[in-house]
mmCIF file of C-alpha atoms in Angstrom:
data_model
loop_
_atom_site.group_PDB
_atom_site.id
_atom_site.type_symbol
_atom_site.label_atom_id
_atom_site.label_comp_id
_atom_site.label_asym_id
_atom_site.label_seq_id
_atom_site.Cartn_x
_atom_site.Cartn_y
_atom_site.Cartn_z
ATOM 1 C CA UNK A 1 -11.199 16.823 7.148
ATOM 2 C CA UNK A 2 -13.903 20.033 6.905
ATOM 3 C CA UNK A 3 -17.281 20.325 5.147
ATOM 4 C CA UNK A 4 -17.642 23.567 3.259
ATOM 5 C CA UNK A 5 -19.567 25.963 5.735
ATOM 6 C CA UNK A 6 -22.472 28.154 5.100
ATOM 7 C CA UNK A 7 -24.278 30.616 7.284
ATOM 8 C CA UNK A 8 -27.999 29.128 7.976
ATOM 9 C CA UNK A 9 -30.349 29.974 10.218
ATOM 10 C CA UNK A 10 -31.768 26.968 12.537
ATOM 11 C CA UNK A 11 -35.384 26.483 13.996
ATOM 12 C CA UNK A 12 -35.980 24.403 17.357
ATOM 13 C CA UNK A 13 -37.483 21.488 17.122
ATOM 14 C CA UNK A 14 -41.384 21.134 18.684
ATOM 15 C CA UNK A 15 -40.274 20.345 22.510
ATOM 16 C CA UNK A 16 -36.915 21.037 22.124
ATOM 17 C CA UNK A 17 -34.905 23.382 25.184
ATOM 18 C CA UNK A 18 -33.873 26.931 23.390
ATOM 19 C CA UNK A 19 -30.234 26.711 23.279
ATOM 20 C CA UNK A 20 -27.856 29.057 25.438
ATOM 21 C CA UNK A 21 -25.930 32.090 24.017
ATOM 22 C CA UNK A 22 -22.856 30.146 25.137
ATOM 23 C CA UNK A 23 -23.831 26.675 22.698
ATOM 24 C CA UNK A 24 -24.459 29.847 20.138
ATOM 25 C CA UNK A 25 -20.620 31.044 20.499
ATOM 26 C CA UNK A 26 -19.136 27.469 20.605
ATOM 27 C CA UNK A 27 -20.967 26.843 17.487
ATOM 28 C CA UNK A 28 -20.057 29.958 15.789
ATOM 29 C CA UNK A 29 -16.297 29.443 16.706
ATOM 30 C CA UNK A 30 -16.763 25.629 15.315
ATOM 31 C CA UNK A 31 -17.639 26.967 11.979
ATOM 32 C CA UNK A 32 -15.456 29.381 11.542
ATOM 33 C CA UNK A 33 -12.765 26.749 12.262
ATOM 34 C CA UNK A 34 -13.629 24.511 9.475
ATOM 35 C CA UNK A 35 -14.334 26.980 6.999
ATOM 36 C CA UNK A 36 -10.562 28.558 7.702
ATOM 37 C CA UNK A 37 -9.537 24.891 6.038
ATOM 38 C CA UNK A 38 -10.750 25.975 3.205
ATOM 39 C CA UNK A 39 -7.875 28.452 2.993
ATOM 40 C CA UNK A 40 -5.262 26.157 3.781
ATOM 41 C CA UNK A 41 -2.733 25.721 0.832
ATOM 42 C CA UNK A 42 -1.559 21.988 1.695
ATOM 43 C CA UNK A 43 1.444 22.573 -0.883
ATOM 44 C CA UNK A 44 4.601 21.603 0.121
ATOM 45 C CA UNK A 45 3.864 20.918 3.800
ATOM 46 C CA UNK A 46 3.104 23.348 6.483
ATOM 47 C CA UNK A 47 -0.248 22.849 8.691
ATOM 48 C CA UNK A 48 -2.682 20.164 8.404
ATOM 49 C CA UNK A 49 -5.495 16.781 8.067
ATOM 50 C CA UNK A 50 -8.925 15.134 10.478
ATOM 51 C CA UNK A 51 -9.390 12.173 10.157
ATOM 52 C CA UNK A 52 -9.307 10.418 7.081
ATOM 53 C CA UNK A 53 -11.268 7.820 5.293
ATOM 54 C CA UNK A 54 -9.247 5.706 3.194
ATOM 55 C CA UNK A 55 -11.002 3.710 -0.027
ATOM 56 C CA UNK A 56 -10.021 0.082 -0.513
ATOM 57 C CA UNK A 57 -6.604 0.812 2.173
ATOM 58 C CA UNK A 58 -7.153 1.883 5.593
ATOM 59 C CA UNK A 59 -10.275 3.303 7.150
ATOM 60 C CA UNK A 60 -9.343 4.884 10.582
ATOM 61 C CA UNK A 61 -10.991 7.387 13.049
ATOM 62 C CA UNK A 62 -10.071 7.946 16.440
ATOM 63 C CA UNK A 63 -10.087 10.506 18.718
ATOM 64 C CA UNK A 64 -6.840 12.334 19.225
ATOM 65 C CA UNK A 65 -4.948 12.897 22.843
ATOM 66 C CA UNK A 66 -3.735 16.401 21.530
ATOM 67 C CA UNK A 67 -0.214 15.927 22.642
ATOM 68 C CA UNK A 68 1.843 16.860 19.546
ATOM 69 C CA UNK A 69 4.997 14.577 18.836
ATOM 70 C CA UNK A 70 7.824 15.237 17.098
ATOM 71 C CA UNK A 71 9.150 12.638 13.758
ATOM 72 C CA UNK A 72 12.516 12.610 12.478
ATOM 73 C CA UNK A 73 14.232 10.523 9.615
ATOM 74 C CA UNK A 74 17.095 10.952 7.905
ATOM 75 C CA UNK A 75 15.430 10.196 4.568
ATOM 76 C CA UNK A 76 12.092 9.216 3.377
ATOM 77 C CA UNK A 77 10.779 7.604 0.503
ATOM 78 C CA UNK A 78 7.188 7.046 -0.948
ATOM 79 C CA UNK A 79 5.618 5.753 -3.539
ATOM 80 C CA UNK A 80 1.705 7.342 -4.007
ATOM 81 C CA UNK A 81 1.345 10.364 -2.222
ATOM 82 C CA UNK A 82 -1.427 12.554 -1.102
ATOM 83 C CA UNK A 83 -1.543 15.671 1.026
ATOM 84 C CA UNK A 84 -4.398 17.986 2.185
ATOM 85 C CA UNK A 85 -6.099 20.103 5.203
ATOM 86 C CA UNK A 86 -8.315 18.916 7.593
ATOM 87 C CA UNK A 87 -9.290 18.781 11.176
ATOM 88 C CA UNK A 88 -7.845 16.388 13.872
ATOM 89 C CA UNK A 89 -10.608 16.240 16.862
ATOM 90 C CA UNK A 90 -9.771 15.593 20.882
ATOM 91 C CA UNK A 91 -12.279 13.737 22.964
ATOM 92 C CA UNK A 92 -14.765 15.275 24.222
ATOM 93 C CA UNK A 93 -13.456 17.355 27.671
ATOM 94 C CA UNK A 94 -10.056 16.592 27.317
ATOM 95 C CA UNK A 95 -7.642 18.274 29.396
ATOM 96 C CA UNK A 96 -5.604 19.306 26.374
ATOM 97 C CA UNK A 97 -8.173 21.217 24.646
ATOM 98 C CA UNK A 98 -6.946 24.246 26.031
ATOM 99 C CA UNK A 99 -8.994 27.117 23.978
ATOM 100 C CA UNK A 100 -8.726 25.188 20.895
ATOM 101 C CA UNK A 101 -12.389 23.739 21.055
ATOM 102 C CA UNK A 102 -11.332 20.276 21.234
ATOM 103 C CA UNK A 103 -9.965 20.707 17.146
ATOM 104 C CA UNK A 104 -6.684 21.122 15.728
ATOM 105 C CA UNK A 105 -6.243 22.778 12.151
ATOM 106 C CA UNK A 106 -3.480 20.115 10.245
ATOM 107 C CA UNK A 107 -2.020 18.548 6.925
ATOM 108 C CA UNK A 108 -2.837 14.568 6.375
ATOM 109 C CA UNK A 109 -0.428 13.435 4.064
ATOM 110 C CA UNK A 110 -0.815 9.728 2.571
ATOM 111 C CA UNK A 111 1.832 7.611 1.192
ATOM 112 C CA UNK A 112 0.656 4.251 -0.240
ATOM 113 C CA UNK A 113 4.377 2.515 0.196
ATOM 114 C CA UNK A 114 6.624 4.422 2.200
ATOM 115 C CA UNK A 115 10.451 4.022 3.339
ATOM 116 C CA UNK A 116 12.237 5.644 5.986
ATOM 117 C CA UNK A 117 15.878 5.760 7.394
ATOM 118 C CA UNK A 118 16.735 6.267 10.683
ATOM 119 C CA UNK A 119 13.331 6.760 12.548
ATOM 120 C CA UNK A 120 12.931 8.762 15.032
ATOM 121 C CA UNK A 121 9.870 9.369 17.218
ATOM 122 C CA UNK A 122 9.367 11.669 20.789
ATOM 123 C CA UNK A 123 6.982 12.957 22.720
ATOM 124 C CA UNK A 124 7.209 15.717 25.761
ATOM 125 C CA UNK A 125 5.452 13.873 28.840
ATOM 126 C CA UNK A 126 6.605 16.965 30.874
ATOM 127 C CA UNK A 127 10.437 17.069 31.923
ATOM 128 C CA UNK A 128 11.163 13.601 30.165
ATOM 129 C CA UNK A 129 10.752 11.944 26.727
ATOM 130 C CA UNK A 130 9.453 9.238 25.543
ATOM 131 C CA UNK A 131 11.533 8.175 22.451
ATOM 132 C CA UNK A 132 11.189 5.491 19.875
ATOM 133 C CA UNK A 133 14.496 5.138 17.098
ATOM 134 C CA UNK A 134 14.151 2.032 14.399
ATOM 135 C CA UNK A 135 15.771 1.619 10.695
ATOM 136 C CA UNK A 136 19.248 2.622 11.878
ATOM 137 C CA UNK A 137 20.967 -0.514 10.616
ATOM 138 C CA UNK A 138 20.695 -2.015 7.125
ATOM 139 C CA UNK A 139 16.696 -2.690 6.964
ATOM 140 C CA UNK A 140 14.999 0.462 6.968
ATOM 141 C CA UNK A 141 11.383 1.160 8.660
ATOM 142 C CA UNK A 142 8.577 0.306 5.916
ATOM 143 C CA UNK A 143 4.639 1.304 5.726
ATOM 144 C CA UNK A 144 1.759 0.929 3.647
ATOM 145 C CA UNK A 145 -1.174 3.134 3.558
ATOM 146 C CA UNK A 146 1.013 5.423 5.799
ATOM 147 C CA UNK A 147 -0.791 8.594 6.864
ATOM 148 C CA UNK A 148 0.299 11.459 9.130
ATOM 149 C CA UNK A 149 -1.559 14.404 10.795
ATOM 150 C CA UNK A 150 1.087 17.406 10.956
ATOM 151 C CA UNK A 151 1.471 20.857 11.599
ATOM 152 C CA UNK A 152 4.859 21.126 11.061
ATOM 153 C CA UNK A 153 6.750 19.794 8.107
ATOM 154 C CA UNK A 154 10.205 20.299 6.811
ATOM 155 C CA UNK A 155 13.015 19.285 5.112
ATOM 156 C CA UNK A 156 13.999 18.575 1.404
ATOM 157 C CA UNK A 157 11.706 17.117 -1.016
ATOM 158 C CA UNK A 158 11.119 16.207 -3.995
ATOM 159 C CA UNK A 159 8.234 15.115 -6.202
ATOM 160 C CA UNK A 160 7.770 13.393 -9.414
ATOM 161 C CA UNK A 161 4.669 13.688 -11.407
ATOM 162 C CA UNK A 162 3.054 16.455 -8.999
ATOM 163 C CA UNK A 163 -0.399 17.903 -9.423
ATOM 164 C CA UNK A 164 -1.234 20.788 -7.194
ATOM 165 C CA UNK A 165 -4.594 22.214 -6.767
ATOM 166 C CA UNK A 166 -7.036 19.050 -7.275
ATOM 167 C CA UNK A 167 -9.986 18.679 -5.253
ATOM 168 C CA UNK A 168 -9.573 16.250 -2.458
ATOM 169 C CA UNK A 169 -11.962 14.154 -3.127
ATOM 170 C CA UNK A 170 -10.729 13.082 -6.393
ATOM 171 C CA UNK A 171 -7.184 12.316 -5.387
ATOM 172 C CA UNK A 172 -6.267 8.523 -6.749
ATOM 173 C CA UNK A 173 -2.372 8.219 -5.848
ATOM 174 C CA UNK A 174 -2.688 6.647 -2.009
ATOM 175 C CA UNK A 175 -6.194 5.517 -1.971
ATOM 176 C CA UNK A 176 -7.520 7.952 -0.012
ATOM 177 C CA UNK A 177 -9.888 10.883 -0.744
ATOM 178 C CA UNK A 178 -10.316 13.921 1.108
ATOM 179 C CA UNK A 179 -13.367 16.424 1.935
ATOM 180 C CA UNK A 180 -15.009 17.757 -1.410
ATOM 181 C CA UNK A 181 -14.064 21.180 -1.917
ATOM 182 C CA UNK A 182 -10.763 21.311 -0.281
ATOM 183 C CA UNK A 183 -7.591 21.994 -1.632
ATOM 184 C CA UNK A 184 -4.521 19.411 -1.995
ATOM 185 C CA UNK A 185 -2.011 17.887 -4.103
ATOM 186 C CA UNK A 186 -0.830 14.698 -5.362
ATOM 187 C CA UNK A 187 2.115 12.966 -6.897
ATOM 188 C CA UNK A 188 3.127 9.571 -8.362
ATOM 189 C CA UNK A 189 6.777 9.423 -6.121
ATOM 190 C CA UNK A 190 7.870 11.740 -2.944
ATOM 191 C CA UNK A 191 12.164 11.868 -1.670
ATOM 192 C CA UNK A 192 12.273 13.719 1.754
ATOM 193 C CA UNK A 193 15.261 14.465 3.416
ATOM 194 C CA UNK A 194 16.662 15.239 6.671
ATOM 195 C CA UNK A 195 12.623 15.220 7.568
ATOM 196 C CA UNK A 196 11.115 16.800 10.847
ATOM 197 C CA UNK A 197 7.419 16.601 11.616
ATOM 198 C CA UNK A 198 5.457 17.701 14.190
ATOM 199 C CA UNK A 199 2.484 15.624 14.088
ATOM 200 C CA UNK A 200 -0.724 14.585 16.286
ATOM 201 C CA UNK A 201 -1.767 11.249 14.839
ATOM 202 C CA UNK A 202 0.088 8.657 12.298
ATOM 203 C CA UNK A 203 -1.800 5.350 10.839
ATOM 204 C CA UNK A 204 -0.273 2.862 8.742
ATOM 205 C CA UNK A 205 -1.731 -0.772 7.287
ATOM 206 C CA UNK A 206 1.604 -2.592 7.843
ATOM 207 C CA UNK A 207 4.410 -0.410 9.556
ATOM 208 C CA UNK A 208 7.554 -2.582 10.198
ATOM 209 C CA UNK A 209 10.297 -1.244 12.658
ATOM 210 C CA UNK A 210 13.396 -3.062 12.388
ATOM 211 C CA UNK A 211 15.785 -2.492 15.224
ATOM 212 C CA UNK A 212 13.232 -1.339 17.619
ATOM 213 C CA UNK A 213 14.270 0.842 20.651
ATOM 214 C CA UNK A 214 11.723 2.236 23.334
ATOM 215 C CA UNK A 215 13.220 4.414 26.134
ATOM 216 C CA UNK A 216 12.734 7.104 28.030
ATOM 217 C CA UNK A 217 15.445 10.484 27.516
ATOM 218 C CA UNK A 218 15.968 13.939 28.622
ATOM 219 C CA UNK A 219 16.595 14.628 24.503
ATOM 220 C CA UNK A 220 13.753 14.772 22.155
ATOM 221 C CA UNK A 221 14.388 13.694 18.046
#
């Protein structure tokens, strides 16, 4: 998600062009960007997670669109769970930076199994939706090595076996391990209800959608 961030003082290379005062100010407003991760309490799910690199699982990196979409299920359930801060970056010049830098401050949670009832999955492509719905009928959506990028998260949860305040990089329950230094929390099993995300990226191993519908609708999830 973040490295730590220090104050240092940098010396030009032999040959090297003397950098602007605006490279100066982007840089400046990078760091203080990733050290505000630092301070983000990924308890209980509000804000955060970059992108992640997942030991003997999943190991994913890709450059966000930063359109934000919107997750609904009725209920969720996961086995192995992880959640902590990091950083979710656009590509370079993308029209959706906006004055963000290119970055987006969010919460990656990880779920090694994962369950989830009545699916539902939108995104605002300006004046319509685009809306995918699975798991409504008897089989219900299933993932492994499920993570999400959020900055929103609610609904009703509970945890068993939860440890709160571990360093990322030692977390064992999902097989992945965040930035050293950085805050998160873990648990052996995770019950959501009536959940709502907002997120801006989602990777799974194996993510089956039973039921599938794709369409396009003037109502988000």
């Amino acid at each position: 998600m973040a490295s730590s961030v220090g104050t240092t003082t940098e010396t030009p290379e032999s040959g090297s062009a003397p950098q602007s005062p605006g490279s100066t100010a982007r840089r400046g407003r990078v760091r203080g960007r990733r050290a505000a991760i630092m301070a983000v309490p990924a308890v209980a799910i509000t804000a955060g997670m970059a992108i992640l690199t997942a030991e003997g699982a999943l190991g994913v990196q890709f450059a966000i669109s930063g359109m934000p979409f919107t997750v609904t299920a009725t209920e969720l359930d996961g086995t192995g769970f992880e959640q902590f801060g990091g950083l979710d970056n656009m590509a370079e010049n993308s029209p959706n930076a906006g004055d963000t830098g290119g970055q987006v401050l969010v919460v990656t949670s990880a779920i090694k199994k994962a369950t989830l009832t009545k699916l539902c999955q939108s995104v605002d492509l300006g004046g319509t939706n685009l809306r995918i719905e699975a798991g409504g009928g008897k089989d219900k959506v299933q993932a492994t090595d499920l993570t999400t990028d959020s900055t929103e998260l609610s609904g009703n949860a509970s945890f068993d076996n939860i440890e709160i305040g571990n360093d990322a990089s030692t977390l064992t329950k999902a097989g992945v391990k965040g930035p050293i230094g950085v805050f998160s929390q873990q648990a052996d099993t995770v019950h959501i209800g009536d959940l709502r995300q907002t997120n801006y990226a989602t990777t799974a191993g194996v993510f089956k959608l039973p039921g599938l519908k794709l369409s396009f609708s003037s109502k988000a999830c």
